[in-house]
Amino acid sequence: MAVIVVGEDMTVARTHPLAGVWSADAARLAAAQPGAAIAPFAELSRDPGRPDLDLWDMWHLTEADGSTVFDGGRSWWFFLATPRFPDPEARHDHARIRLL
């Protein structure tokens, strides 16, 4: 389910049939709950899968209704990808969408 946060003026930027609507106050309260933060990954725990590429900002292939596409039990994911650069900021000028 997508979550749409409603602004202080109660406006919603976009709607989706599967979206839940949260008030700005509810979103602030959710962030303070135990377990709301994701623990950082240790450098040694990273498994790049493709050591020649930096991969980030992934999303799955979805149907028009927002549900995940499965083909033979497999879902398909898109990533932003670039060759590895010494300075991670350099990757943005070279990013391409890859299907992995």
Coordinates of C-alpha atoms in Angstrom, one line a residue:
M1 CA 0.0 0.0 0.0
A2 CA 1.3 3.5 -0.8
V3 CA 1.1 6.1 1.9
I4 CA 0.3 9.7 1.0
V5 CA 1.0 12.3 3.7
V6 CA -1.5 15.1 3.9
G7 CA -0.1 18.6 4.3
E8 CA -0.9 20.9 7.1
D9 CA -3.5 22.6 4.8
M10 CA -5.0 19.1 4.2
T11 CA -4.0 19.1 0.5
V12 CA -2.9 15.8 -1.1
A13 CA -0.4 16.0 -4.0
R14 CA -1.7 12.9 -5.7
T15 CA -4.0 10.0 -5.1
H16 CA -3.9 6.3 -5.8
P17 CA -6.7 3.7 -5.4
L18 CA -4.4 1.7 -3.0
A19 CA -3.1 4.7 -1.0
G20 CA -3.6 5.2 2.7
V21 CA -3.9 8.8 3.8
W22 CA -1.9 10.0 6.9
S23 CA -2.1 13.4 8.5
A24 CA 1.1 15.3 9.0
D25 CA 0.8 14.7 12.7
A26 CA 0.4 11.0 12.3
A27 CA 3.5 10.9 10.1
R28 CA 5.5 12.7 12.8
L29 CA 4.4 10.3 15.5
A30 CA 5.2 7.3 13.3
A31 CA 8.8 8.4 13.0
A32 CA 9.3 8.4 16.8
Q33 CA 8.1 4.8 17.3
P34 CA 10.7 2.2 18.4
G35 CA 11.9 0.3 15.3
A36 CA 11.1 3.1 12.9
A37 CA 14.7 3.5 12.0
I38 CA 16.7 1.2 9.8
A39 CA 20.1 0.1 11.1
P40 CA 23.0 1.2 8.9
F41 CA 24.7 -1.5 6.8
A42 CA 28.2 -2.3 7.7
E43 CA 30.7 -2.0 4.8
L44 CA 31.6 -5.7 5.2
S45 CA 28.0 -6.8 5.0
R46 CA 27.5 -5.3 1.6
D47 CA 27.1 -7.9 -1.2
P48 CA 27.3 -5.9 -4.4
G49 CA 26.3 -8.8 -6.7
R50 CA 27.9 -6.7 -9.5
P51 CA 31.2 -5.6 -8.1
D52 CA 31.8 -3.4 -11.3
L53 CA 28.7 -1.3 -10.6
D54 CA 27.2 1.0 -8.0
L55 CA 23.5 0.2 -7.6
W56 CA 21.0 2.3 -5.8
D57 CA 17.4 3.6 -5.8
M58 CA 15.6 0.4 -6.7
W59 CA 12.0 -0.2 -7.5
H60 CA 10.0 -3.2 -8.7
L61 CA 8.0 -3.6 -11.9
T62 CA 4.3 -3.0 -11.1
E63 CA 1.0 -3.5 -12.7
A64 CA -1.2 -0.4 -13.4
D65 CA -3.0 -1.0 -10.1
G66 CA 0.3 -0.8 -8.2
S67 CA 0.7 -4.5 -7.4
T68 CA 4.1 -6.2 -8.0
V69 CA 4.5 -8.1 -11.2
F70 CA 5.4 -11.8 -10.7
D71 CA 6.5 -14.1 -13.5
G72 CA 7.1 -17.7 -12.5
G73 CA 7.4 -16.6 -8.9
R74 CA 10.1 -14.0 -9.7
S75 CA 9.7 -10.2 -9.3
W76 CA 11.7 -7.8 -11.5
W77 CA 13.6 -4.9 -10.1
F78 CA 15.0 -1.7 -11.7
F79 CA 18.1 0.0 -10.3
L80 CA 20.0 3.2 -11.0
A81 CA 23.5 2.0 -11.9
T82 CA 26.9 3.3 -12.9
P83 CA 30.5 2.1 -13.0
R84 CA 32.1 2.6 -9.6
F85 CA 33.8 6.0 -9.1
P86 CA 36.1 7.1 -6.3
D87 CA 33.7 9.9 -5.5
P88 CA 30.1 8.6 -5.2
E89 CA 28.8 12.0 -6.2
A90 CA 30.3 11.5 -9.7
R91 CA 27.9 8.7 -10.4
H92 CA 24.8 10.9 -10.9
D93 CA 26.0 12.2 -14.3
H94 CA 26.5 8.6 -15.5
A95 CA 23.4 6.9 -14.0
R96 CA 21.4 4.5 -16.2
I97 CA 18.3 2.4 -15.3
R98 CA 19.1 -1.3 -15.3
L99 CA 16.8 -4.3 -15.0
L100 CA 18.3 -6.9 -12.8

